[in-house]
XYZ file of C-alpha atoms in Angstrom:
356
model
C 4.611 -14.725 12.262
C 6.537 -17.626 13.198
C 7.537 -21.020 13.194
C 10.109 -21.385 15.627
C 11.007 -25.100 14.613
C 12.459 -23.367 11.236
C 14.809 -21.466 13.236
C 17.918 -23.692 13.749
C 20.180 -22.141 12.125
C 23.783 -21.530 13.944
C 23.370 -18.782 16.068
C 19.102 -18.380 16.242
C 17.600 -18.027 19.508
C 14.969 -20.311 19.650
C 13.399 -19.406 23.135
C 13.288 -15.991 21.849
C 11.398 -17.140 18.731
C 8.719 -18.686 20.993
C 7.901 -15.944 23.357
C 7.468 -13.806 19.887
C 4.933 -16.561 18.841
C 3.377 -15.666 22.380
C 3.201 -12.449 21.602
C 2.102 -12.334 18.595
C -1.460 -14.868 19.169
C -3.541 -12.200 20.532
C -3.197 -9.874 17.639
C -3.178 -12.689 15.302
C -6.800 -13.362 16.498
C -7.533 -10.455 15.210
C -6.891 -11.176 11.583
C -9.213 -14.346 11.467
C -11.907 -15.141 8.369
C -14.356 -17.850 9.097
C -12.694 -19.622 6.207
C -9.726 -20.066 8.324
C -8.449 -22.964 9.386
C -5.737 -23.548 12.206
C -3.286 -21.437 14.437
C -0.034 -20.128 14.682
C 2.947 -23.017 14.711
C 1.420 -25.136 11.705
C 3.706 -25.378 8.588
C 1.266 -23.995 5.966
C -1.288 -21.755 6.913
C -4.939 -23.334 5.923
C -7.772 -21.393 3.990
C -11.529 -23.521 3.552
C -11.745 -23.533 -0.132
C -15.249 -24.147 -0.230
C -15.535 -20.838 -0.013
C -15.294 -20.258 -3.696
C -18.719 -22.610 -4.082
C -20.609 -19.716 -4.782
C -18.342 -18.287 -7.423
C -19.487 -19.662 -11.214
C -15.494 -19.211 -12.879
C -13.449 -18.284 -9.691
C -10.034 -16.086 -10.725
C -7.565 -16.381 -8.253
C -5.039 -13.843 -8.213
C -2.325 -13.271 -5.972
C 0.068 -10.029 -5.008
C 3.589 -10.104 -3.098
C 5.650 -6.940 -1.896
C 7.683 -5.271 0.585
C 7.847 -1.801 1.894
C 11.324 -0.976 0.849
C 13.541 1.135 2.609
C 10.576 2.417 4.664
C 11.531 -0.161 7.134
C 15.716 2.195 7.924
C 13.239 4.853 9.287
C 11.124 2.233 11.392
C 14.439 0.950 13.093
C 16.613 4.138 13.450
C 12.911 5.723 15.322
C 12.816 2.255 16.713
C 8.393 2.385 15.931
C 7.966 -0.948 14.912
C 3.929 -0.735 14.651
C 2.972 0.870 11.855
C 5.262 -1.321 8.996
C 3.033 -3.932 8.745
C -0.152 -1.144 7.944
C 2.479 -0.360 5.183
C 3.315 -3.885 4.477
C -0.578 -5.133 3.880
C -1.306 -1.743 2.203
C 1.220 -2.738 -0.826
C -0.049 -5.987 -1.421
C -3.942 -5.588 -0.716
C -4.533 -2.914 -2.717
C -2.771 -4.356 -5.723
C -4.898 -6.719 -5.953
C -8.235 -5.027 -5.379
C -7.429 -3.390 -8.583
C -8.820 -6.068 -10.279
C -11.664 -6.767 -8.576
C -10.688 -9.315 -6.449
C -10.951 -9.826 -2.332
C -8.077 -10.604 -0.527
C -8.594 -13.780 1.134
C -5.516 -15.044 3.767
C -2.182 -12.997 3.727
C 1.194 -14.715 4.725
C 4.320 -12.682 6.154
C 7.873 -12.915 5.929
C 10.003 -10.815 8.206
C 14.018 -11.757 8.519
C 15.741 -9.713 11.678
C 19.512 -9.566 12.454
C 18.260 -10.607 16.165
C 14.302 -11.961 17.418
C 13.425 -9.292 19.764
C 10.300 -10.961 20.958
C 8.889 -7.530 21.487
C 9.594 -5.510 18.504
C 8.496 -8.950 15.955
C 4.979 -8.693 17.905
C 4.973 -4.970 17.141
C 5.130 -5.525 13.791
C 2.927 -8.679 13.622
C 0.419 -6.590 15.153
C 0.505 -4.245 12.796
C 0.292 -6.752 10.055
C -3.002 -8.152 11.738
C -4.519 -4.780 12.452
C -4.157 -3.831 8.710
C -5.597 -7.327 7.653
C -8.792 -6.315 9.521
C -9.361 -3.305 7.886
C -8.693 -5.180 4.303
C -11.101 -8.024 5.408
C -8.351 -10.368 5.393
C -6.830 -13.366 7.147
C -2.999 -13.886 8.329
C -3.243 -17.171 7.794
C 0.736 -17.815 8.027
C 4.095 -16.089 8.276
C 7.344 -16.937 9.248
C 10.226 -15.156 11.275
C 13.769 -15.937 10.048
C 17.093 -14.710 12.479
C 19.868 -14.122 10.232
C 22.946 -13.480 12.150
C 25.897 -12.329 10.453
C 24.048 -11.313 7.502
C 21.633 -8.421 9.023
C 22.623 -6.398 12.467
C 21.204 -7.002 15.563
C 18.463 -4.201 14.980
C 17.220 -4.830 11.743
C 14.965 -6.624 9.584
C 12.567 -6.099 6.446
C 9.434 -7.471 6.034
C 8.059 -9.316 2.794
C 3.701 -10.513 2.240
C 1.656 -12.299 0.082
C -1.850 -12.738 -0.724
C -4.276 -14.066 -2.463
C -7.820 -13.658 -3.750
C -10.412 -14.149 -5.753
C -12.378 -12.566 -8.681
C -15.521 -13.806 -10.556
C -14.577 -13.766 -13.849
C -16.958 -11.593 -15.921
C -16.333 -9.152 -13.021
C -12.820 -8.462 -13.627
C -11.596 -4.969 -13.982
C -8.721 -3.727 -16.527
C -7.728 -2.028 -19.366
C -10.590 -4.056 -21.826
C -13.329 -2.970 -20.302
C -12.107 1.394 -19.979
C -14.470 3.566 -22.518
C -13.320 7.092 -23.757
C -15.613 9.917 -21.360
C -14.797 7.420 -18.308
C -13.563 9.480 -15.441
C -10.638 9.569 -13.735
C -11.643 9.770 -9.787
C -8.556 9.848 -7.584
C -8.453 9.158 -3.999
C -6.329 10.811 -1.662
C -3.337 9.245 -0.486
C -2.538 9.348 3.440
C 1.013 10.750 2.998
C 4.516 9.036 1.139
C 2.435 5.552 1.460
C 5.598 3.298 0.925
C 7.469 4.219 -1.662
C 10.484 6.676 -2.973
C 11.629 6.782 0.603
C 15.260 6.392 -1.506
C 14.521 10.432 -2.579
C 12.839 11.043 0.006
C 15.525 10.033 2.594
C 18.586 11.202 0.311
C 16.865 14.847 0.369
C 16.195 15.407 3.874
C 17.905 13.145 5.967
C 21.146 12.822 3.940
C 21.607 16.212 2.128
C 19.599 18.911 4.048
C 21.090 16.779 7.612
C 17.206 17.420 9.159
C 16.721 14.798 12.225
C 13.527 12.801 12.127
C 12.673 14.551 15.956
C 13.149 17.815 14.021
C 9.724 19.531 14.857
C 9.021 20.855 10.552
C 6.167 23.368 11.225
C 4.922 22.935 7.248
C 4.095 19.233 8.359
C 2.738 20.377 11.786
C 4.562 17.433 13.301
C 8.059 15.757 13.504
C 9.908 15.078 10.397
C 9.959 10.977 11.930
C 6.258 10.679 12.724
C 5.145 12.703 9.151
C 7.752 9.777 7.021
C 5.672 6.553 9.351
C 1.906 7.623 8.571
C 0.780 4.194 7.532
C 0.195 3.539 4.056
C -3.938 3.875 3.537
C -5.526 0.947 3.205
C -7.897 1.188 0.172
C -9.402 -2.926 0.025
C -12.563 -2.258 1.513
C -13.907 0.929 -0.013
C -12.520 -0.292 -3.446
C -14.337 -3.203 -3.936
C -17.626 -1.646 -2.641
C -17.125 1.096 -5.604
C -16.328 -2.103 -7.803
C -20.206 -3.655 -6.841
C -22.103 -0.165 -5.940
C -20.981 1.863 -9.727
C -20.262 1.065 -13.020
C -16.476 0.955 -12.633
C -13.742 -0.302 -15.129
C -10.286 -0.091 -14.055
C -8.764 1.164 -11.345
C -4.988 1.204 -10.183
C -2.667 1.430 -6.939
C -0.685 4.403 -7.229
C 2.888 3.464 -6.040
C 7.018 3.162 -7.563
C 7.082 5.406 -10.541
C 3.711 7.613 -9.816
C 0.213 8.341 -10.775
C 1.144 8.449 -14.458
C 3.415 5.122 -14.855
C 0.492 3.144 -12.721
C -2.702 4.324 -14.560
C -0.778 3.228 -18.000
C 0.109 0.170 -16.320
C -4.563 -0.067 -16.950
C -4.846 2.031 -20.131
C -5.895 0.428 -23.208
C -3.859 1.501 -26.001
C -6.435 3.013 -27.828
C -6.879 5.635 -25.209
C -5.347 8.582 -22.948
C -6.024 10.263 -20.018
C -5.539 13.285 -19.314
C -5.167 14.683 -15.505
C -5.832 18.308 -14.313
C -3.304 18.544 -11.675
C -5.171 21.639 -10.364
C -7.526 19.464 -8.580
C -5.907 18.707 -5.765
C -2.924 20.732 -3.555
C -0.292 17.434 -2.712
C 0.140 17.215 1.002
C 3.024 19.827 2.361
C 5.820 16.403 3.078
C 5.786 16.561 -1.730
C 6.296 20.059 -1.825
C 8.796 20.240 1.156
C 10.377 17.541 -1.035
C 10.637 19.722 -3.963
C 11.628 22.563 -2.349
C 14.264 21.307 0.450
C 15.700 19.460 -2.749
C 15.548 21.586 -5.675
C 13.788 18.018 -7.459
C 12.170 18.978 -9.917
C 8.150 17.901 -10.433
C 8.197 15.132 -13.427
C 11.157 13.439 -11.020
C 8.600 13.641 -8.125
C 5.678 13.038 -10.046
C 7.718 10.046 -11.273
C 8.505 8.471 -7.611
C 6.320 9.622 -5.678
C 2.086 9.151 -5.160
C 1.872 13.432 -5.551
C -1.078 12.642 -2.478
C -3.074 10.299 -4.780
C -2.741 6.546 -3.421
C -5.316 4.900 -5.444
C -7.478 5.927 -9.119
C -10.857 4.510 -10.707
C -11.761 5.003 -14.345
C -15.657 5.463 -13.750
C -19.124 5.927 -15.579
C -19.519 9.457 -15.690
C -23.330 8.559 -14.655
C -22.173 6.895 -11.301
C -19.260 9.684 -10.429
C -21.172 10.996 -7.861
C -22.599 7.787 -6.480
C -18.380 6.752 -6.136
C -17.312 9.897 -3.933
C -20.015 9.637 -1.669
C -19.062 5.887 -1.594
C -15.903 6.072 -0.559
C -16.301 9.079 1.868
C -18.594 6.667 3.609
C -15.288 4.694 3.805
C -13.718 8.011 5.319
C -11.856 8.281 2.050
C -11.896 11.855 0.145
C -12.212 11.516 -3.563
C -12.543 13.838 -6.728
C -12.707 14.286 -10.340
C -9.192 14.795 -11.573
C -9.093 13.616 -15.289
C -11.193 11.744 -17.549
C -10.207 9.126 -20.456
C -10.421 10.334 -24.143
C -9.581 8.473 -27.742
C -5.776 8.194 -28.337
C -5.173 10.679 -31.267
C -2.140 8.942 -32.776
C 0.779 6.535 -31.556
C 2.217 9.474 -29.320
C -1.196 9.211 -27.200
C -1.952 5.773 -27.358
C -2.022 4.164 -23.805
C -0.451 7.295 -22.148
C -1.799 9.166 -18.971
C -1.024 13.105 -19.299
C -0.697 15.749 -16.346
C -1.356 18.958 -17.068
C -2.001 22.263 -15.159
C -0.318 22.972 -11.785
C -1.519 22.380 -8.068
C -2.877 25.339 -6.017
C 0.115 27.110 -4.344
C 2.753 25.431 -6.278
């Protein structure tokens, strides 16, 4: 969103900012919660905190992120209504891994020139994704930076705040030997590793974004803009319905490194690659760029966007519950007692993906 009264720098088009506000109002209204007060144009977003009185010991959680160089693909294709899904996915799904419900979000859009229709399209994607995550879009800012950014360039960032009951906080201290690693399918690349993907497919192979790729069943550009899957509601439901001890959002660094962030030092996790086949885009990057598998796994999500560490007795219920939200999930590995320092808190990938 934007507060046009802040767009006072030399060369800034205040009239365009005002028009952008008018165009985005419809979409922002779709991302409300009952606790949200007021509307566009204020200096701060307001959220009725009396909703927290139902908690015995509420812990506030916060997360902030952007979408990295994926914005370069959106700009090159002149498609701007999906990048907001990526932004929301990056921040709310970082939040829910500790069991926190995302309550509200704010966004920040920096651009070389405010084009109202483009800004409105970005906010449309943000608002639609907030609705999917159950979070309110309560404020934001659009900043015009002529001279710093080219007229068609922009970047987006966002922050979200949520709440979790203290004794329901998920994390490494709850993880037990025997916990099952449940993998949740990604929609594609999500929003990480685009520097590698762009280097391999666009810069080195010289592929154009409008190139139809048979392995993908679509154009390269359309595949690269597939929005990040939002797991928030599904993961919150998982935490309530099952004995899930920890979750990990698979973003930059890949599956093993992100799961290690919630592993206790006395445990190790073993994941079997044979339990899934990554989507074709991952194998395409591997083969076209001759990228070694360890490098892929340290950069891309390899088709797994979120994982949970769940008690074995609740695995079937967990997979069935995730399916109700349209998320395919499977057993990918298990947690074991670490046998020495080399395994302490570490995650090991073994086996191979079918067809690789």
